[in-house]
XYZ file of C-alpha atoms in Angstrom:
547
model
C -49.005 39.347 -65.122
C -52.471 37.283 -64.553
C -52.094 33.206 -64.882
C -53.893 30.157 -64.114
C -53.157 27.388 -62.434
C -53.404 24.725 -65.649
C -51.365 27.402 -67.894
C -48.192 27.032 -64.821
C -46.163 24.232 -63.947
C -44.568 23.328 -60.868
C -42.162 26.484 -60.445
C -40.177 28.508 -58.196
C -40.727 32.330 -56.987
C -39.153 34.378 -54.228
C -42.170 35.385 -52.551
C -45.510 33.301 -51.785
C -48.212 35.247 -50.667
C -51.408 33.473 -49.604
C -54.484 36.320 -49.203
C -55.213 39.520 -51.853
C -56.644 41.554 -49.417
C -55.642 44.850 -48.916
C -51.961 43.797 -46.866
C -51.501 40.915 -49.463
C -51.971 42.988 -51.923
C -49.938 45.851 -50.645
C -47.183 43.567 -49.570
C -47.392 42.768 -53.896
C -47.226 46.069 -54.176
C -43.960 47.203 -52.524
C -42.567 44.133 -53.279
C -43.283 44.522 -56.582
C -42.052 48.320 -56.848
C -39.108 46.674 -56.050
C -38.186 44.295 -58.830
C -38.999 41.133 -56.055
C -40.887 38.102 -57.787
C -44.075 37.461 -55.722
C -46.429 34.555 -57.139
C -50.204 36.178 -55.000
C -52.853 34.090 -54.517
C -56.273 34.074 -53.690
C -58.671 31.175 -53.174
C -61.924 33.921 -54.666
C -62.696 36.034 -57.340
C -61.064 39.312 -55.895
C -64.760 40.639 -56.041
C -66.282 42.811 -52.853
C -70.091 42.371 -52.998
C -70.272 43.565 -49.124
C -68.578 46.934 -47.466
C -66.148 45.953 -44.867
C -62.934 48.080 -43.481
C -62.931 52.156 -44.564
C -61.476 54.200 -42.561
C -57.917 54.397 -44.631
C -55.424 56.571 -42.329
C -52.698 58.861 -43.035
C -50.281 56.702 -42.512
C -51.451 54.081 -44.856
C -52.391 56.859 -47.054
C -48.665 58.057 -47.880
C -48.077 54.476 -48.611
C -50.848 54.908 -51.128
C -48.916 58.162 -52.329
C -45.217 55.716 -52.005
C -47.525 54.014 -55.516
C -48.321 56.886 -56.839
C -52.473 55.971 -56.154
C -53.987 58.356 -53.664
C -55.725 60.430 -56.339
C -57.090 57.164 -57.121
C -58.098 56.522 -53.138
C -59.648 59.910 -52.965
C -61.620 60.076 -55.418
C -63.366 56.581 -55.038
C -63.785 57.412 -51.528
C -66.451 59.766 -49.765
C -66.658 62.796 -51.421
C -64.712 65.659 -50.403
C -67.300 67.841 -48.693
C -68.778 65.461 -46.527
C -68.849 65.202 -42.547
C -67.161 63.463 -41.367
C -68.140 63.043 -37.585
C -69.216 60.912 -35.198
C -73.150 61.999 -34.862
C -75.178 59.667 -31.937
C -78.702 59.790 -31.247
C -81.327 58.126 -29.933
C -82.196 56.940 -33.438
C -82.532 59.141 -36.460
C -86.748 60.735 -35.567
C -85.159 60.824 -31.634
C -82.081 63.405 -28.962
C -79.182 63.673 -30.285
C -76.578 63.399 -27.770
C -73.246 63.955 -28.452
C -71.195 65.004 -31.922
C -67.675 64.861 -32.753
C -66.175 66.303 -35.373
C -62.417 64.994 -36.577
C -60.689 68.367 -38.290
C -57.746 65.391 -39.323
C -60.271 64.119 -42.180
C -61.292 67.953 -43.622
C -60.027 68.281 -47.209
C -60.751 71.307 -46.477
C -58.306 72.236 -44.150
C -54.425 72.106 -43.964
C -53.003 69.014 -42.075
C -49.335 69.876 -41.037
C -48.187 66.225 -39.845
C -48.465 64.806 -43.372
C -48.894 65.116 -47.739
C -51.797 62.907 -47.145
C -55.027 62.995 -44.654
C -57.092 60.677 -42.959
C -60.218 59.420 -46.004
C -63.429 57.312 -45.958
C -62.144 54.644 -49.142
C -64.100 51.263 -48.432
C -63.032 47.999 -49.307
C -65.259 48.053 -52.239
C -63.023 50.560 -53.964
C -59.954 50.685 -52.477
C -59.119 46.566 -52.886
C -59.691 47.126 -56.270
C -57.385 50.481 -56.440
C -54.425 48.004 -55.180
C -55.027 45.343 -57.330
C -54.921 47.226 -60.967
C -51.622 49.612 -59.275
C -50.660 45.527 -58.909
C -51.550 44.019 -61.888
C -49.129 45.919 -63.781
C -46.161 44.968 -61.654
C -44.343 43.138 -64.084
C -42.254 41.164 -61.333
C -45.691 40.024 -59.553
C -47.896 37.099 -60.829
C -51.596 37.015 -59.259
C -53.380 33.998 -59.750
C -57.159 34.083 -58.412
C -59.777 30.877 -57.999
C -56.785 29.082 -56.274
C -56.712 27.795 -52.409
C -53.623 27.146 -50.383
C -53.377 23.775 -49.450
C -50.144 23.231 -47.577
C -46.899 23.885 -47.070
C -43.405 22.231 -46.006
C -40.552 23.892 -45.077
C -36.677 23.457 -44.659
C -33.710 25.514 -44.113
C -34.047 26.428 -47.931
C -37.685 27.096 -49.201
C -41.115 26.636 -48.818
C -42.822 24.138 -50.283
C -46.533 25.262 -51.358
C -49.138 22.994 -52.725
C -51.723 24.873 -54.110
C -55.515 23.655 -55.586
C -57.417 25.441 -58.845
C -60.572 25.964 -57.348
C -62.346 25.768 -61.353
C -60.028 22.864 -62.417
C -59.970 21.201 -58.971
C -56.295 20.657 -60.381
C -52.768 20.900 -57.577
C -49.789 21.493 -58.385
C -46.578 22.331 -55.935
C -44.973 25.543 -56.177
C -41.299 26.150 -54.344
C -40.678 30.031 -52.431
C -37.781 31.341 -51.159
C -40.592 32.645 -48.395
C -44.551 32.308 -47.847
C -46.628 35.080 -46.356
C -50.053 34.374 -45.008
C -52.494 37.830 -45.355
C -55.356 35.460 -45.489
C -57.211 35.614 -42.133
C -56.632 33.364 -38.654
C -58.879 30.543 -39.611
C -56.085 30.136 -42.455
C -54.159 26.787 -42.337
C -51.057 28.820 -42.358
C -50.519 30.209 -38.902
C -51.700 26.820 -37.869
C -49.485 25.190 -38.779
C -46.684 27.303 -37.073
C -48.280 26.680 -33.532
C -50.039 29.765 -33.234
C -53.551 29.039 -32.037
C -57.059 31.906 -32.518
C -59.991 30.249 -30.150
C -62.415 31.291 -28.735
C -61.513 33.421 -25.775
C -60.539 36.147 -28.136
C -64.328 36.449 -29.383
C -65.697 40.209 -28.287
C -68.898 39.580 -29.158
C -71.232 38.552 -32.307
C -72.151 41.415 -34.323
C -74.399 41.106 -38.346
C -74.048 43.842 -41.001
C -76.729 45.462 -42.662
C -75.920 46.301 -45.882
C -78.383 48.902 -47.505
C -79.346 51.563 -50.206
C -80.310 54.973 -48.971
C -80.437 57.430 -51.016
C -79.915 60.741 -49.158
C -80.444 58.694 -46.329
C -79.835 62.710 -44.153
C -82.887 64.134 -45.865
C -85.257 62.023 -44.673
C -84.156 63.056 -40.724
C -83.392 66.431 -39.166
C -79.826 64.326 -37.549
C -77.255 65.420 -41.088
C -74.947 64.192 -42.471
C -72.133 61.670 -40.589
C -70.173 59.072 -41.654
C -70.306 57.192 -38.690
C -73.647 57.217 -36.483
C -74.270 55.634 -33.216
C -78.096 54.835 -31.463
C -79.061 54.081 -28.040
C -81.387 53.791 -26.612
C -83.136 52.070 -22.977
C -80.794 49.464 -23.800
C -77.875 51.518 -24.509
C -75.730 51.288 -27.398
C -77.430 48.641 -29.605
C -75.486 49.476 -33.192
C -73.723 51.518 -36.167
C -74.468 53.151 -38.958
C -71.180 53.980 -41.243
C -71.727 55.993 -44.763
C -70.007 53.656 -47.186
C -69.743 56.341 -50.898
C -71.385 59.249 -49.235
C -74.196 59.010 -51.672
C -76.799 56.150 -51.323
C -74.839 53.788 -49.082
C -74.747 52.628 -45.848
C -73.271 49.341 -43.691
C -75.672 49.204 -39.565
C -73.903 47.052 -37.454
C -75.327 45.726 -34.725
C -73.587 44.449 -31.994
C -73.300 42.524 -28.816
C -74.616 38.492 -27.521
C -75.286 35.540 -29.830
C -79.393 36.418 -29.709
C -79.616 39.767 -30.329
C -77.722 40.270 -33.165
C -79.910 36.468 -33.950
C -82.848 38.840 -34.155
C -81.732 41.495 -36.246
C -80.574 38.767 -38.574
C -83.951 37.592 -38.468
C -85.449 40.704 -38.849
C -83.579 43.243 -40.078
C -87.004 45.273 -41.758
C -87.425 46.038 -37.575
C -84.085 46.462 -36.545
C -83.656 49.416 -39.202
C -86.672 50.952 -38.125
C -85.737 50.585 -34.377
C -82.091 52.861 -35.436
C -84.726 55.299 -37.931
C -87.315 55.429 -34.968
C -89.729 54.395 -37.753
C -90.381 53.349 -41.344
C -87.717 55.177 -44.276
C -86.543 54.220 -47.717
C -84.534 51.887 -48.592
C -82.857 48.561 -49.807
C -81.540 45.654 -47.838
C -77.941 44.960 -50.519
C -77.458 42.031 -48.875
C -76.561 41.023 -44.650
C -73.578 39.090 -43.060
C -72.676 37.819 -38.889
C -69.366 38.360 -38.291
C -67.588 37.827 -34.945
C -65.749 40.658 -33.059
C -62.049 39.727 -32.010
C -59.370 41.427 -29.806
C -56.613 39.103 -30.530
C -52.671 39.341 -31.550
C -50.223 36.032 -32.832
C -47.883 34.307 -30.060
C -45.355 35.068 -33.297
C -45.309 36.558 -36.286
C -43.221 34.185 -38.548
C -41.409 30.702 -38.280
C -38.442 29.869 -40.382
C -39.862 31.102 -43.571
C -43.487 31.370 -43.210
C -44.692 34.759 -42.500
C -48.006 36.116 -40.282
C -50.202 39.439 -42.153
C -52.518 41.456 -41.155
C -55.307 39.513 -39.944
C -53.161 36.085 -39.625
C -51.439 37.884 -37.309
C -54.337 40.157 -35.301
C -57.476 40.892 -35.199
C -59.347 43.721 -33.407
C -62.624 45.195 -32.845
C -63.552 48.102 -35.740
C -63.834 50.847 -32.899
C -60.938 53.120 -33.756
C -59.994 51.672 -37.603
C -57.500 50.148 -36.337
C -57.629 46.264 -37.957
C -56.223 47.672 -41.718
C -54.258 50.164 -40.983
C -51.920 48.088 -39.235
C -51.975 45.538 -41.449
C -50.958 48.263 -44.394
C -47.531 48.600 -41.581
C -47.014 45.017 -41.227
C -46.766 44.250 -45.329
C -44.618 47.800 -45.285
C -41.912 46.913 -43.194
C -42.246 43.268 -43.792
C -41.590 44.084 -47.828
C -37.922 45.608 -47.577
C -36.834 43.258 -44.741
C -37.242 40.924 -47.964
C -36.014 42.993 -51.110
C -32.808 43.348 -48.728
C -32.901 39.836 -47.930
C -33.587 38.487 -51.715
C -31.483 40.900 -53.037
C -28.316 40.130 -50.854
C -27.758 43.384 -48.240
C -29.986 42.140 -45.580
C -28.349 40.402 -43.261
C -29.080 37.057 -41.559
C -31.140 38.647 -38.638
C -32.840 41.161 -40.552
C -36.455 39.235 -41.083
C -36.310 38.619 -37.308
C -36.570 42.113 -36.315
C -40.491 41.774 -38.671
C -41.400 40.617 -35.388
C -39.603 42.607 -32.582
C -40.743 45.817 -34.181
C -44.236 45.034 -34.530
C -45.658 42.617 -32.768
C -45.096 45.381 -30.226
C -47.383 47.227 -32.179
C -50.568 44.659 -33.452
C -51.389 44.752 -28.954
C -50.324 48.676 -29.257
C -53.770 49.144 -31.168
C -55.002 45.516 -30.681
C -55.508 47.105 -27.534
C -56.584 50.167 -28.340
C -59.563 49.222 -30.470
C -60.992 47.035 -27.799
C -60.476 49.498 -24.681
C -62.046 51.732 -27.467
C -65.174 48.879 -27.742
C -65.240 48.177 -23.845
C -66.156 52.227 -23.675
C -70.222 51.076 -25.508
C -70.847 50.377 -22.091
C -73.079 52.869 -21.074
C -74.761 54.642 -17.711
C -78.674 53.299 -17.631
C -80.272 54.307 -20.558
C -83.460 53.330 -18.978
C -85.526 57.180 -20.528
C -83.452 57.956 -22.242
C -86.125 59.407 -24.549
C -88.091 60.075 -23.229
C -89.354 63.867 -23.388
C -89.277 64.853 -19.282
C -87.242 67.245 -17.588
C -85.490 63.850 -16.737
C -85.381 62.477 -20.642
C -83.560 65.989 -20.906
C -81.563 65.749 -18.405
C -80.332 61.582 -19.035
C -78.973 62.442 -22.267
C -77.164 65.835 -21.390
C -74.659 63.496 -19.081
C -75.371 61.121 -21.613
C -73.779 63.724 -24.180
C -71.106 64.941 -21.492
C -70.214 60.535 -21.498
C -70.418 60.738 -24.916
C -67.734 63.143 -25.432
C -65.395 62.693 -22.314
C -64.772 58.917 -23.296
C -65.525 58.280 -26.683
C -63.474 61.166 -28.692
C -60.499 59.474 -28.723
C -61.800 55.998 -31.423
C -62.058 58.896 -33.693
C -58.866 61.269 -32.653
C -56.933 58.609 -33.378
C -53.365 60.369 -35.126
C -51.004 59.782 -32.525
C -51.980 56.570 -33.050
C -51.597 55.972 -36.709
C -48.647 58.149 -37.048
C -46.530 58.120 -34.028
C -45.746 54.262 -33.254
C -42.652 53.783 -33.405
C -39.680 50.588 -33.381
C -38.218 51.407 -29.490
C -36.224 49.097 -28.863
C -35.516 48.070 -32.359
C -32.718 45.162 -32.936
C -31.929 47.243 -36.102
C -32.218 50.947 -34.846
C -29.076 52.755 -33.104
C -31.007 54.583 -29.794
C -29.789 57.738 -28.981
C -30.527 59.804 -25.136
C -32.987 61.439 -26.244
C -35.948 61.053 -24.010
C -39.019 59.780 -25.709
C -41.877 61.713 -26.593
C -45.310 60.129 -25.521
C -47.087 57.452 -27.015
C -50.617 59.665 -27.046
C -53.373 58.443 -29.740
C -55.757 61.780 -29.980
C -52.743 63.609 -31.032
C -48.891 63.268 -32.995
C -45.786 65.394 -32.248
C -43.367 64.403 -34.543
C -40.222 63.413 -33.736
C -37.280 62.031 -35.138
C -35.942 59.808 -32.838
C -34.772 56.522 -33.947
C -38.044 54.175 -34.620
C -39.810 56.243 -35.340
C -41.837 57.855 -38.359
C -39.367 59.984 -39.789
C -41.412 63.440 -39.147
C -42.726 65.548 -42.402
C -41.102 68.939 -44.257
C -42.305 70.561 -47.429
C -38.720 71.492 -49.190
C -38.102 72.526 -52.638
C -36.545 69.457 -54.928
C -33.757 69.497 -56.850
C -36.372 69.965 -59.874
C -37.632 73.297 -58.200
C -41.160 70.736 -56.563
C -42.661 71.620 -53.470
C -41.996 68.166 -52.085
C -42.383 65.717 -49.170
C -38.864 64.868 -47.185
C -41.341 61.943 -47.413
C -40.970 61.156 -50.795
C -37.939 60.652 -50.934
C -37.846 57.023 -48.426
C -39.044 53.772 -50.703
C -35.965 53.007 -53.041
C -32.962 52.091 -50.196
C -31.810 53.803 -46.716
C -31.867 57.550 -47.201
C -29.456 60.529 -45.603
C -31.215 63.903 -44.405
C -27.818 66.711 -44.256
C -30.093 69.055 -42.345
C -28.568 73.182 -41.808
C -26.874 75.992 -43.453
C -23.102 72.953 -42.060
C -23.737 69.538 -41.986
C -20.985 67.145 -41.513
C -19.615 65.140 -44.777
C -21.850 62.026 -45.405
C -18.479 60.412 -47.643
C -17.804 57.532 -44.208
C -21.504 56.099 -44.593
C -21.391 56.094 -48.677
C -18.285 54.159 -48.568
C -19.216 51.739 -45.466
C -22.907 51.390 -47.715
C -20.917 50.634 -51.439
C -18.931 48.545 -49.631
C -21.973 46.356 -48.526
C -23.992 46.556 -50.947
C -26.251 48.944 -49.316
C -28.930 51.266 -51.560
C -27.879 54.942 -50.377
C -28.237 57.851 -51.509
C -28.134 61.306 -49.670
C -30.871 63.824 -49.984
C -29.613 67.674 -48.781
C -31.856 70.352 -47.424
C -30.759 74.046 -45.939
C -32.876 75.023 -44.279
C -32.044 75.091 -40.429
C -36.332 74.372 -39.839
C -35.916 70.413 -40.394
C -32.682 70.845 -38.656
C -34.665 72.246 -35.465
C -37.428 69.343 -36.850
C -35.303 66.200 -36.997
C -33.335 67.699 -33.769
C -30.102 66.173 -35.817
C -27.745 67.359 -38.649
C -27.615 64.615 -40.307
C -30.531 61.229 -39.778
C -30.113 57.292 -41.224
C -33.867 56.772 -42.502
C -34.702 53.639 -43.876
C -36.648 52.395 -47.142
C -39.697 52.269 -44.747
C -39.824 55.806 -43.899
C -38.742 54.820 -40.016
C -35.457 56.919 -38.712
C -32.158 54.171 -37.407
C -30.299 56.923 -36.895
C -29.424 60.090 -36.101
C -26.336 62.187 -35.220
C -24.984 65.557 -35.783
C -21.648 63.763 -37.457
C -20.438 60.833 -39.775
C -20.834 57.837 -37.275
C -17.626 56.737 -35.303
C -17.699 53.504 -36.817
C -20.198 53.599 -40.003
C -19.134 50.170 -40.690
C -20.353 48.689 -37.799
C -23.562 51.067 -37.722
C -24.788 49.753 -41.790
C -24.218 45.807 -40.525
C -26.830 46.875 -37.462
C -29.476 48.499 -39.674
C -29.108 45.777 -41.964
C -29.045 43.530 -39.243
C -25.511 42.024 -40.044
C -24.698 43.245 -36.893
């Protein structure tokens, strides 16, 4: 449902979300799916005219699957057969230095780690898909051209002043909780003591958005999603496919003077990339600041930060949007549980405890990827001499050895875990290595419950991940599972939504390493064992944030 500020008097709402980018939309989508009333406000009209994030990792695609929009995202992204390789060249008319393939993106291959594989779908198309889904949720009210002005909070609520950008009128909204999904420069982070200053700046960048139909037909390097350019001055820019047909974005990065030169002479910059003249149309040019920053806290009482309000990173790896989506999914079920009355008084505090370490992990990796932009001396890399060829071979080896992890990051996408977590019961198992490139499935408490295909009661072949989302799930695995009655009884006494999923396949028991597993609404393992817990009520109190 959509309204304008002039149509709405002062109101009360359980959750007020500021910022209708992908993270704000994801939070509204999950809260709305769970029936929680929320107001989503955005100071703009929701239109995106310039490409932003493109990389949706497998975990984000699993969230899209939960909302029933994964097929739409796949259809809107780059074509199924478009090569998702990373290509390094001196220029399109020059020499190829290295090519790194990305098997996980290949839609003609099996993806064993989950029901959804990564997908390139820029926010130009991704955000409208989420917005369309949110618009169909009765419990979500969206307000475009509505700007957040200020807030005050006390022990019972948050009072927020909003302004209609069309009429200029202001109004007061009282919310149980306020969530900032509107970037680090918003007034909300600073109001709770979170600072974003120049110490977080890595460099200054300019994006040049162009239309060049079948660009790969104008050179001999072939099509690739990610293209990087290295000349005598080192690695100076990258070109990414936006729709796999005619839309491209060139990013030039470095000190202010380099960015200023690129912005001042876009044509010269594009010709440097191509190695000469080619056919194109410039659509837009946008400058931006590359940062490495994680907020010192993600919450203050009833106010929460998510996405760019909580962390900002270099796009080297495509982690920013995906990290924010993880924030939204962690926070959504905790807000829902609290508002529905079964979440304990410590549940919302676990948001910071779980998500801020993941923010530090992911932003650190993105920064390290950016720092690998530093190249050996590349002077003479274009020379058609034996020395030039040897240098190109050396640089190619360096690129393949040091840059592959930027593009092969399934471990980072699927292997993140809340360890330790105040709302997960640890066991004495050894943690698997936290690998960036390689995902090792593990049902150790705190981690994402591993994917497993099974035949459901309706006879359909489904992923076990499809069973998660509406409450807690007890997995009974193997041919002789323990009795779930004590947990079911405890959940009933505490009002915790819980259901049983029985899978007799011994392979599931082997994968999860236990015959009974308690999985949270966000799909992370809360506890596991080979029999009922010794004290089911104490376990339920722990995982619902009341222990």
